[in-house]
Amino acid sequence: EDIENELSFAGFINFQNAMKEDTPAVIRSLRKGNVSSAMITGDNVLTGIYIAKQAGLIEPKKSVIIANHIRNDTIEWVNASDDSPAESPSPSTLEYFCHDRALAMTGEVWNYLLKYDPKSALEYAKHTHVFGRTTPNDKVSIVSTFVEIGEITLMCGDGGNDCGALKAAHVGISLSDAEASVVAPFTS
């Protein structure tokens, strides 16, 4: 308490981890090669959606529906644009539903689905572009699920919180020189 006395506000510091310039071109190349890509981030799901649109993981004009929370044992789906309630997509009609919309979900919803409706979790996962507010364990769970259903997986990560998911994927790529000493022992 004594240390916080008689302080003067000097300003804000804004830390930004900018996307690499070639990211959209790389995503376009992957898409042309029929490679599906998704983002798994610990950041807020809306931040993930914004970056996913900038990177080309989600088409800029596509509306995004978020599996945001669990309320009374029900998944709450909302529109990313205005947080209004959204139509709940049925796992059996996701191919049609996602034709003009993209899906995102939180780690909370992922864990709920995996525990109480694993079959639906697999269907939603295949159509989800952004997994936001995920913990390191959530990242491992998501990558491991894709591996278990026979998908060849590659995980790129930039920090120690990605170690488990990097290890769980068929290919794990650490993108951070600064974290290399932390990540290296956990990747192969």
PDB file of C-alpha atoms in Angstrom, residues 158-164 166 174 176-187:
ATOM      1  CA  ASP A 158       4.632 -18.932 -30.077  1.00  0.00           C
ATOM      2  CA  GLY A 159       5.020 -19.623 -26.386  1.00  0.00           C
ATOM      3  CA  GLY A 160       5.314 -21.954 -23.471  1.00  0.00           C
ATOM      4  CA  ASN A 161       1.522 -22.218 -23.197  1.00  0.00           C
ATOM      5  CA  ASP A 162       1.537 -24.049 -26.546  1.00  0.00           C
ATOM      6  CA  CYS A 163       4.050 -26.779 -25.576  1.00  0.00           C
ATOM      7  CA  GLY A 164       1.497 -29.521 -24.960  1.00  0.00           C
ATOM      8  CA  LEU A 166       2.835 -28.700 -30.151  1.00  0.00           C
ATOM      9  CA  SER A 174       7.507 -23.151 -32.416  1.00  0.00           C
ATOM     10  CA  SER A 176       9.297 -17.822 -31.175  1.00  0.00           C
ATOM     11  CA  ASP A 177      13.055 -17.548 -30.835  1.00  0.00           C
ATOM     12  CA  ALA A 178      12.604 -16.023 -27.392  1.00  0.00           C
ATOM     13  CA  GLU A 179      10.668 -19.039 -26.148  1.00  0.00           C
ATOM     14  CA  ALA A 180      12.800 -21.662 -27.915  1.00  0.00           C
ATOM     15  CA  SER A 181      14.556 -22.735 -24.750  1.00  0.00           C
ATOM     16  CA  VAL A 182      11.185 -23.266 -23.052  1.00  0.00           C
ATOM     17  CA  VAL A 183       9.428 -24.997 -25.957  1.00  0.00           C
ATOM     18  CA  ALA A 184      12.234 -27.107 -27.433  1.00  0.00           C
ATOM     19  CA  PRO A 185      12.261 -29.884 -24.811  1.00  0.00           C
ATOM     20  CA  PHE A 186       8.554 -30.535 -25.403  1.00  0.00           C
ATOM     21  CA  THR A 187       8.557 -30.749 -29.189  1.00  0.00           C
TER      22      THR A 187
END
